[in-house]
Short mmCIF file of C-alpha atoms and ligand atoms in Angstrom, two decimals:
data_model
loop_
_atom_site.label_atom_id
_atom_site.label_comp_id
_atom_site.label_asym_id
_atom_site.label_seq_id
_atom_site.Cartn_x
_atom_site.Cartn_y
_atom_site.Cartn_z
CA MET H 1 12.13 77.20 -4.72
CA CYS H 2 14.32 80.25 -4.46
CA VAL H 3 17.05 81.28 -2.11
CA ARG H 4 18.09 84.85 -1.41
CA ARG H 5 21.39 86.17 -0.12
CA VAL H 6 20.96 88.50 2.81
CA ARG H 7 23.12 91.59 3.08
CA MET H 8 23.39 92.48 6.74
CA GLU H 9 27.10 93.01 7.27
CA ARG H 10 28.95 96.10 8.24
CA ILE H 11 31.63 96.82 5.74
CA GLY H 12 35.26 96.62 6.82
CA GLU H 13 37.12 99.47 5.20
CA GLN H 14 40.23 98.96 3.18
CA SER H 15 42.14 101.56 1.24
CA PRO H 16 42.48 100.86 -2.49
CA ASP H 17 46.18 101.56 -2.17
CA VAL H 18 47.03 98.77 0.22
CA TRP H 19 48.61 95.64 -1.07
CA SER H 20 48.86 92.28 0.57
CA VAL H 21 52.43 91.43 1.41
CA GLU H 22 51.68 87.73 1.59
CA GLY H 23 52.25 87.31 -2.12
CA ALA H 24 55.67 88.81 -1.69
CA ASP H 25 57.10 86.19 0.61
CA ARG H 26 55.06 83.02 0.22
CA GLU H 27 54.00 81.16 -2.87
CA LEU H 28 51.28 78.84 -1.60
CA HIS H 29 48.02 79.85 -0.04
CA GLU H 30 45.34 77.84 1.66
CA GLU H 31 41.76 78.73 1.14
CA CYS H 32 40.25 79.43 4.52
CA GLY H 33 39.64 78.20 8.03
CA VAL H 34 36.35 77.57 9.84
CA PHE H 35 35.28 77.62 13.48
CA GLY H 36 31.93 76.90 15.10
CA ILE H 37 30.57 76.66 18.62
CA TRP H 38 27.19 75.56 19.97
CA GLY H 39 25.92 76.05 23.49
CA HIS H 40 28.18 78.66 25.08
CA PRO H 41 27.06 82.09 26.40
CA GLU H 42 30.18 83.72 24.92
CA ALA H 43 29.93 82.04 21.53
CA ALA H 44 30.99 85.04 19.43
CA GLN H 45 33.92 85.97 21.69
CA LEU H 46 35.22 82.38 21.57
CA THR H 47 34.73 82.26 17.80
CA TYR H 48 36.86 85.40 17.58
CA TYR H 49 39.64 83.66 19.53
CA GLY H 50 39.24 80.58 17.36
CA LEU H 51 39.58 82.66 14.20
CA LEU H 52 42.68 84.37 15.60
CA ALA H 53 44.23 80.90 16.02
CA LEU H 54 43.28 80.08 12.41
CA GLN H 55 44.52 83.40 11.00
CA HIS H 56 47.38 81.69 9.13
CA ARG H 57 44.78 79.95 6.91
CA GLY H 58 43.48 83.21 5.47
CA GLN H 59 44.25 86.88 5.98
CA GLU H 60 42.03 88.59 3.43
CA GLY H 61 38.69 88.55 5.21
CA ALA H 62 36.90 87.30 8.30
CA GLY H 63 33.36 86.97 9.54
CA ILE H 64 31.18 85.69 12.38
CA VAL H 65 27.47 84.87 12.40
CA SER H 66 25.88 84.25 15.78
CA SER H 67 22.38 83.37 16.90
CA ASP H 68 20.36 83.41 20.11
CA GLY H 69 17.93 80.86 18.68
CA ARG H 70 15.61 83.54 17.30
CA ARG H 71 17.67 85.80 15.05
CA PHE H 72 21.10 86.18 13.53
CA ALA H 73 23.76 88.81 14.16
CA VAL H 74 26.41 89.17 11.49
CA HIS H 75 29.71 90.95 11.11
CA ARG H 76 32.15 90.46 8.26
CA GLY H 77 34.91 92.48 6.67
CA LEU H 78 38.07 92.54 4.61
CA GLY H 79 41.34 92.23 6.50
CA LEU H 80 42.80 90.44 9.49
CA VAL H 81 40.58 89.19 12.31
CA THR H 82 41.82 92.01 14.58
CA GLU H 83 41.08 94.57 11.85
CA VAL H 84 37.57 93.29 11.17
CA PHE H 85 36.38 92.86 14.77
CA HIS H 86 36.34 95.51 17.45
CA SER H 87 34.99 94.81 20.92
CA ASP H 88 31.72 96.68 20.34
CA TYR H 89 31.04 94.56 17.24
CA LEU H 90 31.65 91.40 19.25
CA GLN H 91 29.27 92.53 21.97
CA ARG H 92 26.54 92.91 19.40
CA LEU H 93 27.07 89.34 18.19
CA HIS H 94 24.61 87.88 20.67
CA GLY H 95 23.64 84.30 21.37
CA ASP H 96 25.07 80.95 22.42
CA ARG H 97 25.91 79.63 18.95
CA ALA H 98 28.16 80.99 16.23
CA ILE H 99 30.18 80.10 13.17
CA GLY H 100 33.20 82.01 11.85
CA HIS H 101 35.50 82.04 8.88
CA VAL H 102 38.87 83.39 7.76
CA ARG H 103 39.41 83.68 4.06
CA TYR H 104 42.13 83.61 1.49
CA PRO H 105 40.56 84.47 -1.86
CA THR H 106 41.75 81.70 -4.18
CA HIS H 107 38.36 81.60 -5.86
CA GLY H 108 36.00 84.48 -6.25
CA GLY H 109 38.34 87.41 -5.72
CA ASN H 110 38.88 89.62 -2.72
CA ARG H 111 35.46 91.23 -2.50
CA LEU H 112 33.32 91.74 0.55
CA GLU H 113 30.40 89.77 -0.90
CA ASN H 114 32.65 86.70 -0.96
CA VAL H 115 33.67 87.01 2.69
CA GLN H 116 32.04 84.25 4.72
CA PRO H 117 29.92 83.12 6.47
CA LEU H 118 27.44 83.82 3.68
CA VAL H 119 23.92 84.48 4.95
CA PHE H 120 20.72 83.51 3.13
CA ASN H 121 16.98 83.60 3.55
CA TYR H 122 16.17 79.94 3.26
CA ARG H 123 12.57 78.72 3.22
CA GLY H 124 11.48 81.53 5.49
CA GLY H 125 14.37 81.32 7.94
CA GLU H 126 17.95 82.49 8.22
CA LEU H 127 20.84 80.25 7.23
CA ALA H 128 24.60 80.91 7.28
CA VAL H 129 27.34 78.87 5.60
CA ALA H 130 31.11 78.82 6.08
CA THR H 131 33.39 76.50 4.10
CA ASN H 132 37.03 75.59 3.72
CA GLY H 133 38.09 74.05 0.44
CA ALA H 134 37.03 74.10 -3.18
CA LEU H 135 34.57 72.16 -5.29
CA VAL H 136 35.88 70.58 -8.47
CA ASN H 137 32.40 70.59 -10.03
CA ALA H 138 31.27 74.03 -8.83
CA GLU H 139 31.12 75.51 -12.33
CA ALA H 140 29.16 72.57 -13.74
CA LEU H 141 26.68 72.68 -10.86
CA LYS H 142 26.36 76.44 -11.12
CA HIS H 143 25.68 76.26 -14.84
CA HIS H 144 23.03 73.60 -14.25
CA LEU H 145 21.41 75.63 -11.45
CA GLU H 146 21.42 78.85 -13.49
CA GLN H 147 19.66 77.06 -16.31
CA GLN H 148 16.97 76.16 -13.79
CA GLY H 149 16.60 79.79 -12.73
CA SER H 150 18.99 80.19 -9.80
CA ILE H 151 20.61 83.62 -9.51
CA PHE H 152 24.05 83.71 -7.90
CA GLN H 153 25.15 86.79 -6.00
CA SER H 154 28.76 85.88 -5.31
CA SER H 155 31.45 83.96 -7.15
CA SER H 156 31.98 81.73 -4.12
CA ASP H 157 31.55 77.96 -4.39
CA THR H 158 29.67 78.11 -1.11
CA GLU H 159 26.56 79.57 -2.67
CA VAL H 160 26.24 76.46 -4.83
CA ILE H 161 25.32 74.21 -1.92
CA VAL H 162 22.61 76.58 -0.71
CA HIS H 163 21.02 76.69 -4.18
CA LEU H 164 21.16 72.89 -4.29
CA MET H 165 19.46 72.73 -0.89
CA ALA H 166 16.80 75.19 -2.02
CA ARG H 167 15.97 72.92 -4.97
CA SER H 168 15.85 69.77 -2.89
CA ALA H 169 12.53 67.93 -2.73
CA HIS H 170 13.14 67.35 0.99
CA ASP H 171 11.41 69.77 3.33
CA GLU H 172 13.59 68.83 6.25
CA LEU H 173 16.86 70.81 6.27
CA VAL H 174 19.13 67.93 7.30
CA GLU H 175 17.84 65.75 4.47
CA ALA H 176 18.18 68.62 1.99
CA VAL H 177 21.78 69.20 3.09
CA LYS H 178 22.57 65.50 2.83
CA GLU H 179 21.10 65.26 -0.66
CA SER H 180 23.06 68.35 -1.77
CA LEU H 181 26.36 67.17 -0.30
CA ARG H 182 26.13 64.00 -2.36
CA LEU H 183 26.28 66.10 -5.54
CA LEU H 184 29.50 67.87 -4.58
CA ILE H 185 32.93 66.75 -5.76
CA GLY H 186 36.01 68.22 -4.16
CA ALA H 187 37.49 69.31 -0.87
CA TYR H 188 35.33 70.87 1.80
CA ALA H 189 34.67 71.32 5.46
CA PHE H 190 31.20 72.89 5.87
CA LEU H 191 29.60 74.64 8.81
CA ILE H 192 25.94 75.54 8.40
CA LEU H 193 24.06 77.52 11.04
CA THR H 194 20.34 78.20 11.37
CA ASN H 195 18.59 79.56 14.42
CA GLU H 196 17.73 76.00 15.41
CA LYS H 197 20.75 73.89 14.46
CA MET H 198 24.32 73.61 13.36
CA ILE H 199 25.23 71.16 10.59
CA VAL H 200 28.84 70.19 9.99
CA ALA H 201 30.24 68.07 7.15
CA ARG H 202 33.59 66.92 5.78
CA ASP H 203 34.15 65.75 2.21
CA PRO H 204 34.18 61.97 1.54
CA ASN H 205 37.96 61.99 0.89
CA GLY H 206 38.73 64.02 4.01
CA LEU H 207 40.88 66.40 1.96
CA ARG H 208 40.41 69.28 4.38
CA PRO H 209 40.82 68.79 8.14
CA LEU H 210 38.03 69.34 10.65
CA SER H 211 38.04 68.55 14.36
CA LEU H 212 35.36 68.26 17.03
CA GLY H 213 35.96 69.41 20.59
CA ARG H 214 34.11 69.99 23.84
CA LEU H 215 34.18 73.01 26.11
CA GLY H 216 32.04 72.25 29.16
CA GLU H 217 28.60 71.60 27.70
CA ALA H 218 29.44 73.33 24.41
CA TYR H 219 30.45 71.61 21.17
CA VAL H 220 33.27 73.19 19.20
CA PHE H 221 34.35 72.59 15.57
CA ALA H 222 37.54 73.90 14.00
CA SER H 223 39.72 73.43 10.93
CA GLU H 224 42.68 72.79 13.22
CA THR H 225 43.13 71.65 16.80
CA CYS H 226 45.17 74.79 17.60
CA ALA H 227 41.84 76.68 17.55
CA LEU H 228 40.33 74.21 20.03
CA ASP H 229 43.33 74.77 22.28
CA ALA H 230 42.99 78.54 21.91
CA VAL H 231 39.51 78.49 23.47
CA GLY H 232 40.34 75.83 26.06
CA ALA H 233 38.28 73.11 24.37
CA GLU H 234 39.18 69.46 24.66
CA TRP H 235 39.71 67.59 21.38
CA ILE H 236 37.19 64.76 21.07
CA ARG H 237 37.89 63.44 17.58
CA ASP H 238 38.24 64.46 13.95
CA VAL H 239 35.09 64.67 11.86
CA GLU H 240 35.26 61.60 9.63
CA PRO H 241 35.44 61.87 5.84
CA GLY H 242 31.87 61.65 4.46
CA GLU H 243 30.39 62.38 7.90
CA MET H 244 27.70 64.89 8.76
CA ILE H 245 27.14 66.04 12.34
CA VAL H 246 23.99 67.81 13.49
CA VAL H 247 23.86 69.74 16.77
CA ASP H 248 20.60 71.13 18.15
CA ARG H 249 18.72 71.32 21.44
CA ASP H 250 18.53 67.49 21.45
CA GLY H 251 22.33 67.21 21.44
CA LEU H 252 24.80 65.93 18.84
CA ARG H 253 24.05 63.28 16.22
CA ALA H 254 26.53 61.95 13.67
CA GLN H 255 25.66 60.19 10.43
CA ARG H 256 27.22 59.44 7.08
CA PHE H 257 26.09 61.27 3.99
CA ALA H 258 28.51 59.29 1.80
CA PRO H 259 30.73 56.25 2.19
CA VAL H 260 34.41 57.02 2.73
CA ALA H 261 35.97 57.45 -0.67
CA ARG H 262 39.72 57.09 -1.11
CA ARG H 263 40.99 58.64 2.09
CA ALA H 264 43.19 61.60 1.20
CA ILE H 265 43.94 64.39 3.66
CA CYS H 266 46.04 67.08 1.97
CA ALA H 267 49.76 66.35 2.53
CA PHE H 268 50.47 70.08 2.32
CA GLU H 269 48.55 70.58 5.56
CA TYR H 270 51.48 68.81 7.24
CA ILE H 271 54.19 70.37 5.08
CA TYR H 272 53.11 73.98 5.19
CA PHE H 273 49.52 75.08 5.89
CA ALA H 274 48.71 73.92 9.39
CA ARG H 275 50.13 75.45 12.53
CA PRO H 276 52.93 73.39 14.15
CA ASP H 277 50.95 72.97 17.37
CA SER H 278 47.98 71.41 15.53
CA ASN H 279 47.35 67.67 15.38
CA LEU H 280 45.84 66.44 12.12
CA GLU H 281 44.31 62.96 12.20
CA GLY H 282 46.40 62.23 15.28
CA VAL H 283 49.72 63.46 13.86
CA ASN H 284 51.39 66.52 15.36
CA VAL H 285 52.43 68.92 12.61
CA HIS H 286 55.70 70.05 14.26
CA VAL H 287 56.79 66.46 14.86
CA ALA H 288 55.99 65.50 11.25
CA ARG H 289 57.94 68.50 9.92
CA LYS H 290 60.95 67.68 12.10
CA LEU H 291 60.94 64.15 10.74
CA MET H 292 60.76 65.54 7.18
CA GLY H 293 63.90 67.58 7.92
CA LYS H 294 65.62 64.58 9.50
CA ARG H 295 64.85 62.39 6.51
CA LEU H 296 65.98 65.15 4.14
CA ALA H 297 69.35 65.31 5.91
CA GLU H 298 69.70 61.54 5.46
CA GLU H 299 68.66 61.61 1.80
CA ALA H 300 70.61 64.72 0.76
CA PRO H 301 73.57 65.35 3.12
CA VAL H 302 75.83 68.32 2.56
CA LYS H 303 78.95 69.76 4.19
CA ALA H 304 78.01 73.08 5.77
CA ASP H 305 78.57 75.32 8.79
CA VAL H 306 75.05 76.29 9.68
CA VAL H 307 71.41 75.25 9.03
CA THR H 308 68.64 77.82 8.85
CA GLY H 309 64.92 77.59 8.07
CA VAL H 310 62.59 79.99 6.27
CA PRO H 311 60.25 81.28 8.99
CA ASP H 312 57.77 80.20 10.12
CA SER H 313 56.69 77.01 8.41
CA SER H 314 60.18 75.62 7.71
CA ILE H 315 61.69 76.07 11.17
CA SER H 316 60.61 72.62 12.41
CA ALA H 317 62.08 70.89 9.33
CA ALA H 318 65.31 72.91 9.67
CA ILE H 319 65.64 71.82 13.32
CA GLY H 320 65.16 68.20 12.23
CA PHE H 321 67.79 68.62 9.50
CA ALA H 322 70.24 70.14 11.99
CA GLU H 323 69.68 67.39 14.57
CA ALA H 324 70.18 64.61 12.03
CA SER H 325 73.18 66.19 10.30
CA GLY H 326 74.98 67.48 13.40
CA ILE H 327 75.26 70.92 11.74
CA PRO H 328 74.15 73.63 14.20
CA TYR H 329 70.77 75.28 13.67
CA GLU H 330 70.93 79.06 13.60
CA MET H 331 68.44 81.83 13.06
CA GLY H 332 69.85 82.95 9.72
CA LEU H 333 66.58 84.43 8.50
CA VAL H 334 64.38 86.71 10.57
CA LYS H 335 60.79 87.56 9.79
CA ASN H 336 59.52 90.99 10.72
CA ARG H 337 56.24 90.18 12.46
CA TYR H 338 55.23 93.80 12.86
CA VAL H 339 55.20 94.93 9.24
CA GLY H 340 51.58 93.95 9.06
CA ARG H 341 49.76 92.45 6.19
CA THR H 342 49.76 95.37 3.81
CA PHE H 343 52.03 97.80 2.07
CA ILE H 344 51.47 100.71 -0.23
CA ARG H 345 50.84 99.20 -3.64
CA PRO H 346 54.28 98.46 -5.12
CA ASP H 347 55.86 98.69 -8.48
CA GLN H 348 58.28 95.83 -9.15
CA ALA H 349 61.23 97.56 -7.45
CA LYS H 350 59.21 98.17 -4.31
CA ARG H 351 57.93 94.61 -4.43
CA GLU H 352 61.52 93.37 -4.14
CA LEU H 353 62.00 95.80 -1.25
CA GLY H 354 58.84 94.40 0.32
CA VAL H 355 60.45 90.98 0.59
CA LYS H 356 63.47 92.49 2.34
CA ILE H 357 61.29 94.36 4.80
CA LYS H 358 59.37 91.22 5.65
CA LEU H 359 62.33 88.81 5.72
CA MET H 360 65.94 89.63 6.63
CA ALA H 361 69.11 87.54 6.52
CA MET H 362 71.30 87.76 9.66
CA ARG H 363 74.76 88.86 8.53
CA LYS H 364 76.29 87.87 11.89
CA VAL H 365 75.07 84.31 11.41
CA VAL H 366 75.71 83.68 7.72
CA GLU H 367 78.69 85.84 6.74
CA GLY H 368 81.52 83.70 5.41
CA LYS H 369 79.55 80.50 6.14
CA ARG H 370 78.33 77.56 4.12
CA VAL H 371 74.58 77.78 4.78
CA VAL H 372 71.91 75.07 4.43
CA MET H 373 68.63 76.88 3.81
CA VAL H 374 65.64 74.59 4.49
CA ASP H 375 62.31 75.57 2.94
CA ASP H 376 59.03 73.67 2.76
CA SER H 377 58.39 73.87 -0.98
CA ILE H 378 59.28 75.44 -4.31
CA VAL H 379 56.28 76.45 -6.37
CA ARG H 380 57.19 79.15 -8.85
CA GLY H 381 60.81 79.50 -7.73
CA THR H 382 60.73 83.28 -7.37
CA THR H 383 60.65 83.25 -3.58
CA SER H 384 63.53 80.76 -3.31
CA ARG H 385 65.60 82.88 -5.68
CA ARG H 386 64.99 85.97 -3.55
CA ILE H 387 65.87 84.22 -0.31
CA VAL H 388 69.06 82.72 -1.74
CA GLN H 389 70.00 86.23 -2.86
CA LEU H 390 69.22 87.65 0.60
CA LEU H 391 71.63 85.13 2.14
CA ARG H 392 74.34 85.88 -0.44
CA ASP H 393 73.89 89.63 0.06
CA ALA H 394 74.44 89.03 3.79
CA GLY H 395 77.76 87.34 3.03
CA ALA H 396 76.94 83.61 2.86
CA LYS H 397 79.83 81.80 1.15
CA GLU H 398 77.64 78.94 -0.11
CA VAL H 399 73.87 78.45 -0.06
CA HIS H 400 72.59 74.86 -0.18
CA VAL H 401 68.81 74.66 -0.54
CA ARG H 402 66.98 71.67 0.92
CA ILE H 403 63.24 71.35 0.36
CA SER H 404 61.20 69.35 2.87
CA SER H 405 58.65 68.20 0.27
CA PRO H 406 58.86 66.53 -3.16
CA MET H 407 58.77 68.56 -6.39
CA VAL H 408 55.38 70.24 -6.97
CA ARG H 409 54.65 69.30 -10.59
CA TYR H 410 50.84 69.34 -10.85
CA PRO H 411 48.12 71.88 -10.05
CA CYS H 412 45.75 71.61 -7.11
CA PHE H 413 41.97 71.67 -7.66
CA TYR H 414 41.10 71.53 -3.98
CA GLY H 415 41.46 75.12 -2.81
CA VAL H 416 45.20 75.72 -2.93
CA ASP H 417 46.20 78.45 -5.36
CA ILE H 418 48.36 76.44 -7.73
CA SER H 419 45.88 76.16 -10.54
CA THR H 420 47.97 75.76 -13.68
CA ARG H 421 51.04 73.71 -14.56
CA GLU H 422 52.61 76.71 -16.32
CA GLU H 423 53.27 78.47 -13.03
CA LEU H 424 55.02 75.46 -11.47
CA ILE H 425 58.76 75.55 -12.01
CA ALA H 426 59.11 71.78 -11.37
CA ALA H 427 56.57 71.00 -14.09
CA HIS H 428 59.08 72.15 -16.68
CA LYS H 429 62.53 71.92 -15.11
CA GLU H 430 64.57 69.23 -13.47
CA VAL H 431 66.51 69.74 -10.23
CA GLU H 432 69.71 71.06 -11.82
CA ASP H 433 67.79 73.63 -13.92
CA ILE H 434 65.88 74.78 -10.86
CA ARG H 435 69.12 75.05 -8.88
CA ARG H 436 70.53 77.34 -11.54
CA THR H 437 67.33 79.40 -11.67
CA ILE H 438 67.28 80.05 -7.93
CA GLY H 439 71.04 80.58 -7.77
CA ALA H 440 71.81 77.92 -5.14
CA ASP H 441 75.07 75.97 -4.82
CA SER H 442 73.12 72.75 -4.42
CA LEU H 443 69.46 71.78 -4.29
CA ALA H 444 67.60 68.67 -3.16
CA PHE H 445 63.98 67.73 -2.52
CA LEU H 446 62.56 65.22 -0.03
CA SER H 447 61.46 61.97 -1.69
CA LEU H 448 57.80 60.93 -1.73
CA GLU H 449 58.59 57.92 0.45
CA GLY H 450 60.52 60.19 2.82
CA LEU H 451 57.50 62.47 3.12
CA LEU H 452 55.10 59.61 3.80
CA ASP H 453 57.42 58.01 6.35
CA ALA H 454 57.83 61.38 8.10
CA ILE H 455 54.11 62.04 8.42
CA GLY H 456 53.49 58.39 9.23
CA ARG H 457 50.07 57.07 10.06
CA ALA H 458 49.02 54.51 12.57
CA GLY H 459 46.52 51.91 11.47
CA PRO H 460 45.87 49.68 8.54
CA LEU H 461 46.01 52.16 5.64
CA SER H 462 48.51 51.12 3.03
CA GLY H 463 49.38 51.68 -0.60
CA LEU H 464 51.40 54.43 -2.20
CA SER H 465 49.38 57.37 -0.91
CA ARG H 466 48.82 55.88 2.59
CA GLY H 467 45.69 57.96 3.02
CA TYR H 468 47.12 61.31 1.91
CA CYS H 469 46.45 63.46 -1.12
CA LEU H 470 49.75 63.72 -3.00
CA ALA H 471 48.27 64.90 -6.28
CA CYS H 472 50.42 68.01 -6.68
CA PHE H 473 53.49 65.74 -6.53
CA THR H 474 52.20 62.75 -8.48
CA GLY H 475 49.25 63.91 -10.61
CA ASP H 476 47.15 61.14 -9.06
CA TYR H 477 44.00 62.99 -7.96
CA PRO H 478 41.80 61.37 -5.33
CA THR H 479 38.53 62.64 -6.87
CA LYS H 480 37.05 62.77 -10.32
CA ARG H 481 38.06 65.91 -12.24
CA VAL H 482 35.16 67.54 -14.02
S1 SF4 V 501 46.84 68.57 -4.70
FE1 SF4 V 501 48.49 69.03 -3.20
S2 SF4 V 501 47.87 70.99 -2.23
FE2 SF4 V 501 46.07 70.15 -3.30
S3 SF4 V 501 44.94 68.98 -1.74
FE3 SF4 V 501 46.30 67.53 -2.80
S4 SF4 V 501 48.22 67.53 -1.58
FE4 SF4 V 501 47.03 69.32 -0.98
#
């Protein structure tokens, strides 16, 4: 049984000289966000709004596949959602069902053929797939499939599941998907669209978030609840780990494709990736971040004049730190939101300049002051060093760095671009060495217990991880590593 990728996209243009600024000011990147809607006459338009709300999860490419029940319409491109989609493209995305995707290219490179949803000819019909996450055993499965004659046309993990489905002995799509999902190890939230149905699945550990909502008669799925809010949908529940949901003209049916494995939603979703207005498994991200900052102030107090946070993801934690410490919160760092995503390709000197253009220290706020700079994480250490220097250049008398997560010592295999220990400063250095490297007057990290208490979780889950993946802090991975 063979499966063939379909090339039906218009190509978003991007100059070879543009360079993503994201790498200049942030060190961690999520791999993607997904959105799907079934049963709404403006499915593509709403998917566009949903993707805009998920833009923070991936800025390198975006795509929408829609269907009217008879045929697909597809548009994908490199760039931001607003760069990829123009109103005439959206009008051509007909039908009452659609899936969409925003991408950060951790795996597979920044090439158009890797921009999702990927579209295939599958057993005589059209099939589109959009995923968030990464498979730990993708290479092993791919090798196995290639030996059996499969030909891959992208370097995306996503293609693996379609080849597995194509080789399934089951004729019925839902059974073929279920059988294929059972072979996957890793983190994923899948949306699959055919002309007749939408199939949605979340990995058995629940590493990546996925929520279900309702908009009138329509069903809506999104990586984060902020995208449900953006389209006016009501949150119904989160898709359960190991759960598969099928939506078609007979309505919505949920079933398990695997028992719940060790429950382990990514702790970094709360620390950094998710938008503050999202709720993940019932916990509001802003509230959790504020509590991280509060706990950090209790664990690592410091005498200072002003608290500031690195925008945007550390603002909530900085507010929590300020409230708990009694030190006033000030906007000591300002992000330029209008620079856009790209610059002319830099040499190293221009790269340093790029950071200054994107992030500025407020001289009026920090000059002559003892500043607490709250950030969400230190990965390689280069960004922290630059920000400390920005504050010193603006006249800060002292810079005390407080990190609202524990030390990142281990790589992530689940779709976050920290893939080797070598690149992690905390894998090789202790706190004092890191402090010296980034040039801070003092440095402290939130404890693991502090993090878990801050996120909290209602219900009976217990044990050290309390239902979260903490592997990049502890090295204790929730899945097998292949
Ligand atoms: S290893 Fe870290 S970044 Fe990766 S899924 Fe686990 S908590 Fe998230």
